[in-house]
Coordinates of C-alpha atoms in Angstrom, one line a residue:
Chain A
M1 CA 41.3 32.7 16.0
I2 CA 42.7 36.1 15.9
V3 CA 43.1 38.5 12.6
H4 CA 45.1 41.4 12.8
H5 CA 43.2 43.6 10.4
F6 CA 44.6 47.2 8.7
Y7 CA 42.3 50.0 9.8
S8 CA 41.9 53.6 9.0
G9 CA 38.6 54.5 10.4
G10 CA 36.9 54.6 6.9
K11 CA 33.9 52.6 6.0
D12 CA 35.8 50.0 3.9
S13 CA 38.2 49.0 6.4
S14 CA 35.4 49.1 9.2
L15 CA 32.9 47.2 6.8
A16 CA 35.9 44.4 6.5
A17 CA 36.3 44.2 10.5
W18 CA 32.7 43.5 10.8
I19 CA 32.6 40.9 8.2
L20 CA 35.5 39.3 10.0
T21 CA 33.9 39.5 13.2
R22 CA 30.8 37.8 12.0
M23 CA 33.1 35.0 10.3
G24 CA 34.2 33.9 14.0
Y25 CA 37.3 35.8 14.0
D26 CA 38.6 37.8 16.9
V27 CA 39.7 41.1 15.3
E28 CA 42.4 43.5 16.3
L29 CA 42.7 46.3 14.3
V30 CA 45.8 47.9 13.3
T31 CA 46.7 51.5 12.0
V32 CA 50.1 52.3 10.6
N33 CA 51.9 55.5 11.4
F34 CA 55.1 57.0 10.7
G35 CA 55.5 59.0 13.8
I36 CA 55.3 62.2 12.2
L37 CA 51.6 63.1 13.2
D38 CA 49.5 61.6 15.8
S39 CA 46.8 60.7 13.0
W40 CA 46.4 57.1 14.0
K41 CA 44.5 58.6 17.2
Y42 CA 41.2 59.1 14.8
A43 CA 41.1 55.3 14.0
R44 CA 41.7 54.3 17.6
E45 CA 38.7 56.7 18.4
T46 CA 36.5 55.0 15.9
A47 CA 37.6 51.6 17.0
E48 CA 36.8 52.1 20.5
R49 CA 33.3 53.3 19.4
L50 CA 32.8 50.2 17.5
G51 CA 34.1 48.2 20.2
F52 CA 37.5 46.6 18.5
E53 CA 40.9 46.1 20.1
H54 CA 43.3 48.7 18.5
R55 CA 46.9 49.0 17.8
V56 CA 49.4 51.4 16.1
L57 CA 52.1 49.5 13.7
Y58 CA 54.9 52.4 13.4
L59 CA 56.8 52.0 10.2
P60 CA 60.2 53.7 9.5
T61 CA 60.1 57.2 8.2
E62 CA 62.4 56.0 5.4
I63 CA 59.4 54.2 3.6
L64 CA 57.4 57.6 3.9
E65 CA 60.4 59.6 2.2
K66 CA 60.8 57.0 -0.3
A67 CA 56.8 56.9 -1.3
A68 CA 57.0 60.7 -1.2
E69 CA 59.7 60.6 -3.8
M70 CA 57.8 58.0 -5.8
A71 CA 54.6 60.3 -5.8
V72 CA 56.5 63.7 -6.8
K73 CA 58.4 61.6 -9.5
D74 CA 55.0 60.2 -11.0
G75 CA 52.8 63.4 -10.1
H76 CA 50.3 61.0 -8.5
P77 CA 50.1 59.2 -5.5
N78 CA 49.1 55.7 -6.7
N79 CA 52.6 54.0 -6.7
A80 CA 53.3 55.6 -3.5
I81 CA 50.3 54.4 -1.7
Q82 CA 50.8 50.9 -3.1
F83 CA 54.4 50.9 -2.0
I84 CA 53.4 51.8 1.6
H85 CA 50.6 49.2 1.6
E86 CA 52.9 46.6 0.7
K87 CA 55.6 47.5 3.2
A88 CA 53.0 47.3 5.8
L89 CA 51.7 43.9 5.0
E90 CA 55.2 42.9 5.0
A91 CA 55.9 44.3 8.6
L92 CA 52.7 43.1 9.9
A93 CA 53.0 39.6 8.7
S94 CA 56.5 39.2 10.0
L95 CA 55.6 39.9 13.5
P96 CA 56.0 36.4 15.6
E97 CA 52.6 36.5 17.0
V98 CA 50.5 37.1 13.7
E99 CA 49.1 34.3 11.9
R100 CA 46.1 36.0 9.9
I101 CA 46.4 39.4 8.4
S102 CA 43.8 41.3 6.6
D103 CA 42.6 44.7 5.1
G104 CA 39.6 46.6 3.5
T105 CA 41.0 46.4 0.0
R106 CA 37.8 46.1 -2.7
R107 CA 37.5 44.3 -5.8
D108 CA 37.2 47.7 -7.8
D109 CA 40.1 49.2 -6.2
R110 CA 43.2 50.2 -8.2
V111 CA 45.6 50.8 -5.0
P112 CA 46.4 49.7 -3.1
F113 CA 46.1 46.2 -4.4
L114 CA 47.7 42.9 -4.3
D115 CA 47.4 40.8 -7.4
L116 CA 47.2 37.1 -7.2
P117 CA 51.0 36.3 -7.4
K118 CA 51.5 39.1 -4.7
A119 CA 48.9 37.8 -2.4
R120 CA 50.2 34.3 -2.2
S121 CA 53.7 35.4 -2.2
L122 CA 52.7 37.4 0.9
E123 CA 51.3 34.2 2.6
D124 CA 54.0 32.0 1.7
R125 CA 57.2 34.3 2.6
F126 CA 55.4 35.0 6.1
N127 CA 53.4 31.9 6.7
V128 CA 50.2 33.8 7.1
A129 CA 46.8 34.0 5.8
Y130 CA 45.9 37.1 3.8
I131 CA 42.1 37.6 4.0
R132 CA 40.2 40.4 2.2
P133 CA 36.7 40.2 3.1
L134 CA 35.7 42.9 0.6
L135 CA 37.4 41.5 -2.3
G136 CA 34.3 39.5 -3.7
L137 CA 32.0 42.6 -3.2
G138 CA 31.2 45.3 -5.8
Y139 CA 30.2 48.8 -4.8
K140 CA 26.4 48.4 -4.9
T141 CA 26.9 45.7 -2.0
I142 CA 29.4 47.7 0.0
R143 CA 27.3 50.5 0.0
E144 CA 23.9 48.7 1.1
L145 CA 26.0 47.0 4.0
T146 CA 27.6 50.1 5.1
E147 CA 24.5 52.3 4.9
K148 CA 22.9 49.5 7.1
L149 CA 25.6 49.3 9.7
F150 CA 27.3 52.8 9.9
M151 CA 27.1 56.2 10.8
V152 CA 29.6 57.8 8.0
E153 CA 30.9 61.3 8.0
I154 CA 32.1 62.2 4.2
R155 CA 34.4 65.0 3.6
E156 CA 36.9 66.3 1.4
S157 CA 40.4 64.7 2.0
E158 CA 42.2 67.7 3.1
E159 CA 39.5 68.2 5.8
L160 CA 39.1 64.9 7.4
E161 CA 40.5 63.8 10.5
K162 CA 41.5 60.4 9.4
S163 CA 44.5 57.8 9.9
D164 CA 45.2 56.6 6.5
Y165 CA 48.6 56.7 4.8
E166 CA 47.6 60.0 2.8
V167 CA 47.7 62.1 5.8
E168 CA 51.2 61.6 6.7
L169 CA 52.2 61.6 3.2
R170 CA 50.5 64.7 2.2
Y171 CA 52.1 66.3 5.5
F172 CA 55.5 65.0 4.6
L173 CA 54.9 66.6 1.0
R174 CA 53.9 70.1 2.5
K175 CA 56.8 70.0 4.7
E176 CA 59.2 69.5 1.7
G177 CA 57.7 72.6 0.2
I178 CA 55.4 70.4 -2.4
D179 CA 51.8 71.2 -2.6
P180 CA 49.7 68.1 -2.2
L181 CA 47.0 69.3 -4.4
T182 CA 49.7 69.0 -7.3
I183 CA 49.5 65.2 -6.7
F184 CA 46.5 64.4 -5.1
P185 CA 43.1 64.5 -7.0
K186 CA 41.5 67.7 -6.1
Q187 CA 38.1 66.7 -5.3
H188 CA 38.6 63.6 -3.3
Y189 CA 35.9 62.7 -0.9
Q190 CA 36.8 60.3 2.1
S191 CA 34.8 58.7 4.6
R192 CA 35.1 58.3 8.3
V193 CA 32.9 55.9 10.5
M194 CA 31.4 57.6 13.4
G195 CA 29.7 54.5 15.0
W196 CA 27.2 51.9 14.6
R197 CA 23.8 53.1 13.4
E198 CA 21.8 51.2 15.9
Chain B
M1 CA 17.9 41.5 1.4
I2 CA 17.8 38.1 -0.6
V3 CA 20.5 36.6 -2.4
H4 CA 20.3 34.0 -4.7
H5 CA 23.5 31.7 -4.3
F6 CA 24.7 29.0 -6.8
Y7 CA 24.9 25.9 -4.9
S8 CA 26.6 22.2 -5.3
G9 CA 26.6 20.8 -2.0
G10 CA 30.1 21.3 -1.9
K11 CA 32.2 23.0 0.7
D12 CA 32.9 26.1 -1.1
S13 CA 29.5 26.8 -2.0
S14 CA 28.4 25.8 1.5
L15 CA 31.1 28.2 3.3
A16 CA 29.9 31.2 0.9
A17 CA 26.5 30.6 1.8
W18 CA 27.3 30.7 5.5
I19 CA 29.2 34.0 5.1
L20 CA 26.2 35.4 3.4
T21 CA 23.8 34.4 6.3
R22 CA 26.3 35.9 8.7
M23 CA 26.6 39.1 6.8
G24 CA 22.8 39.4 7.3
Y25 CA 21.5 38.3 3.9
D26 CA 18.4 35.8 3.4
V27 CA 20.1 33.1 1.2
E28 CA 17.9 31.3 -1.2
L29 CA 20.1 28.5 -2.9
V30 CA 20.1 27.6 -6.3
T31 CA 21.2 24.4 -8.0
V32 CA 21.8 24.4 -11.9
N33 CA 20.4 21.4 -13.8
F34 CA 20.0 20.2 -17.5
G35 CA 17.1 17.8 -16.9
I36 CA 19.3 14.8 -17.9
L37 CA 20.0 13.5 -14.2
D38 CA 18.2 14.3 -11.2
S39 CA 21.6 15.3 -9.5
W40 CA 20.1 18.2 -8.1
K41 CA 18.6 16.1 -5.4
Y42 CA 22.1 16.0 -3.8
A43 CA 22.1 19.8 -3.2
R44 CA 18.7 20.1 -2.1
E45 CA 19.3 17.1 0.6
T46 CA 22.5 19.3 1.9
A47 CA 20.5 22.4 1.8
E48 CA 17.9 21.0 3.7
R49 CA 20.4 19.6 6.3
L50 CA 21.9 23.1 6.6
G51 CA 18.4 24.7 6.8
F52 CA 18.6 26.9 3.6
E53 CA 15.8 27.5 1.0
H54 CA 16.7 25.7 -2.1
R55 CA 15.5 25.9 -5.9
V56 CA 16.6 24.3 -9.1
L57 CA 17.2 26.5 -12.1
Y58 CA 17.0 24.4 -15.3
L59 CA 19.0 25.5 -18.1
P60 CA 18.4 24.3 -21.8
T61 CA 20.2 21.2 -22.9
E62 CA 21.6 23.1 -25.8
I63 CA 24.2 24.9 -23.4
L64 CA 25.2 21.2 -22.1
E65 CA 25.6 20.1 -25.7
K66 CA 27.8 23.0 -26.5
A67 CA 29.9 22.4 -23.3
A68 CA 30.3 18.9 -24.3
E69 CA 31.7 19.9 -27.7
M70 CA 34.0 22.5 -26.2
A71 CA 35.4 19.8 -23.8
V72 CA 36.1 17.1 -26.3
K73 CA 37.5 19.8 -28.7
D74 CA 40.0 20.9 -26.0
G75 CA 40.6 17.7 -24.3
H76 CA 39.9 19.3 -21.1
P77 CA 36.9 20.5 -19.2
N78 CA 38.1 24.3 -18.3
N79 CA 36.3 26.2 -21.0
A80 CA 33.2 24.0 -20.9
I81 CA 33.0 24.7 -17.3
Q82 CA 33.4 28.3 -17.7
F83 CA 30.9 28.3 -20.5
I84 CA 28.2 26.7 -18.4
H85 CA 28.8 29.1 -15.3
E86 CA 28.7 32.2 -17.3
K87 CA 25.3 31.0 -19.1
A88 CA 24.1 30.1 -15.4
L89 CA 25.1 33.5 -14.0
E90 CA 23.3 35.4 -16.8
A91 CA 20.2 33.1 -16.7
L92 CA 19.8 33.7 -12.8
A93 CA 20.6 37.5 -13.1
S94 CA 17.8 38.0 -15.7
L95 CA 14.9 36.5 -13.2
P96 CA 13.0 39.7 -12.5
E97 CA 12.8 39.0 -8.8
V98 CA 16.6 38.3 -8.7
E99 CA 18.6 41.6 -7.5
R100 CA 21.7 39.7 -6.0
I101 CA 23.3 36.8 -7.0
S102 CA 26.3 34.9 -5.5
D103 CA 28.8 31.8 -6.2
G104 CA 31.6 30.0 -4.1
T105 CA 34.4 31.1 -6.6
R106 CA 37.6 31.3 -5.0
R107 CA 40.6 33.7 -5.1
D108 CA 42.8 30.6 -6.1
D109 CA 40.3 29.1 -8.7
R110 CA 40.9 28.9 -12.4
V111 CA 37.7 28.0 -13.7
P112 CA 34.8 29.0 -13.2
F113 CA 36.1 32.4 -12.7
L114 CA 35.0 35.8 -13.9
D115 CA 37.6 38.6 -14.3
L116 CA 37.1 42.2 -13.2
P117 CA 35.6 43.4 -16.4
K118 CA 33.1 40.3 -16.9
A119 CA 32.0 40.7 -13.1
R120 CA 31.2 44.4 -13.7
S121 CA 29.4 43.8 -17.1
L122 CA 27.2 41.0 -15.5
E123 CA 26.4 43.4 -12.8
D124 CA 25.4 46.3 -15.1
R125 CA 23.9 44.2 -17.8
F126 CA 21.4 42.8 -15.7
N127 CA 21.5 45.6 -13.0
V128 CA 22.3 43.0 -10.1
A129 CA 24.9 42.8 -7.3
Y130 CA 27.3 39.9 -8.1
I131 CA 28.7 38.7 -4.5
R132 CA 31.5 36.4 -4.1
P133 CA 32.2 35.7 -0.7
L134 CA 35.4 33.6 -0.8
L135 CA 36.9 35.6 -3.6
G136 CA 39.2 37.5 -0.8
L137 CA 40.0 33.9 1.2
G138 CA 43.1 31.6 0.5
Y139 CA 43.2 28.2 0.8
K140 CA 44.4 28.3 4.4
T141 CA 41.4 30.5 5.5
I142 CA 38.6 28.2 3.6
R143 CA 40.0 25.3 5.3
E144 CA 40.0 26.4 8.7
L145 CA 36.4 27.8 8.4
T146 CA 34.9 24.6 6.7
E147 CA 36.7 22.1 9.3
K148 CA 35.3 24.1 11.8
L149 CA 31.8 24.4 10.5
F150 CA 31.0 21.2 8.4
M151 CA 31.0 17.6 8.4
V152 CA 32.4 17.0 5.1
E153 CA 32.6 13.9 2.9
I154 CA 35.5 13.8 0.1
R155 CA 35.7 11.0 -2.6
E156 CA 36.8 11.2 -6.2
S157 CA 34.5 12.8 -8.6
E158 CA 33.2 9.7 -10.5
E159 CA 32.0 8.1 -7.1
L160 CA 30.5 11.3 -5.4
E161 CA 27.0 11.8 -5.3
K162 CA 27.3 15.5 -6.5
S163 CA 25.2 18.2 -8.0
D164 CA 27.8 20.3 -9.9
Y165 CA 27.9 20.9 -13.7
E166 CA 30.4 18.0 -13.7
V167 CA 27.8 15.3 -13.1
E168 CA 25.6 15.9 -16.2
L169 CA 28.5 16.7 -18.3
R170 CA 30.3 13.4 -17.6
Y171 CA 27.2 11.7 -18.0
F172 CA 26.2 13.3 -21.5
L173 CA 29.7 12.6 -22.6
R174 CA 29.5 9.0 -21.9
K175 CA 26.2 8.8 -23.5
E176 CA 28.0 10.1 -26.6
G177 CA 30.3 7.4 -26.2
I178 CA 33.4 9.4 -25.0
D179 CA 35.1 8.3 -21.7
P180 CA 34.7 11.1 -19.4
L181 CA 38.2 10.1 -18.1
T182 CA 40.2 10.9 -21.2
I183 CA 39.0 14.7 -20.2
F184 CA 38.6 15.2 -16.8
P185 CA 41.8 14.8 -14.5
K186 CA 42.0 11.3 -13.2
Q187 CA 42.4 11.7 -9.6
H188 CA 40.0 14.5 -9.0
Y189 CA 38.9 14.5 -5.3
Q190 CA 36.0 16.5 -4.4
S191 CA 33.7 17.3 -1.5
R192 CA 30.1 17.2 -0.3
V193 CA 28.9 18.8 2.8
M194 CA 27.1 16.5 5.2
G195 CA 25.9 18.8 7.7
W196 CA 26.8 21.2 10.4
R197 CA 29.7 20.3 12.8
E198 CA 28.0 21.1 15.8

């Protein structure tokens, strides 16, 4: 039973991957990339440290361009991140070998997040199961499990070597002459998992 | 790390208990009872077959009376079941030794179900973590896991030896001269776990 699980190298997607393994699934990690930066390599490195299979899913640059337009128009990144995640889920779910897809979205997340009708629509349109191991967990539970399991590095978004959508979105905005700090929150700490705790 | 997990002996609450165990928690199963029938004994029996600790949480009969009134007034049991479950969560969360509570509610359930503000309010008011292992799983995933794990008996609600809220609610209505079949759906198949598959 293989699950293709979206992976950024952060603690949420790492915890979700661990739970899937504990549930008996064979987990293959998938990192989204637009071919602009090789930022997927940080997720690959963490995946190897944790002992997971890992692949890169390349999405068309047009999706990143459209997301950047949305972020500039809105003045914040929420709709852009949501848009990229929905496109990524659809791209992964449409691959012929994929029967189960998963991500690390949480109960308390605002974006990216699929509400019930969208989650069901994704499953029905692509005939896949969509599994979100963290959806029923609050921040206390996620904190106690990640602290038990992982060595985590926490830095501000701008500094961290990460593999999530934000990295290429920030780079793309900067290339277009737009300061990402006018769009993303100033103090935005993010985490990267460095390995198992024991 | 002990979790107190609501348990009816059905496949959803059994699957949720198994996932909690796989996540590294010590699971203590809790079955609600109003002291009217000894229907908790079916959950106890299944809990023993699966190797879990089990306790009965007695709730005041007034809660069942009020739920019965709601069911009669509405002509369907949804609000009554929701009401009992919220009272049960609060009663369990308020016990001094309880730090984490859990149940088998699913993504696709309508009742009982706590929306995000209610879930957060429960956690904040009683300083507990509320864990719902099945919330991020769709019916396909739940089916594939329960088929792999459990021997399950499926019968109509009226026949099954079960331990959920419905059993005492139906009995109480009948005692009050009300036919439960005027309130509960006619064909309502429910499951009881009989043991591990292997």
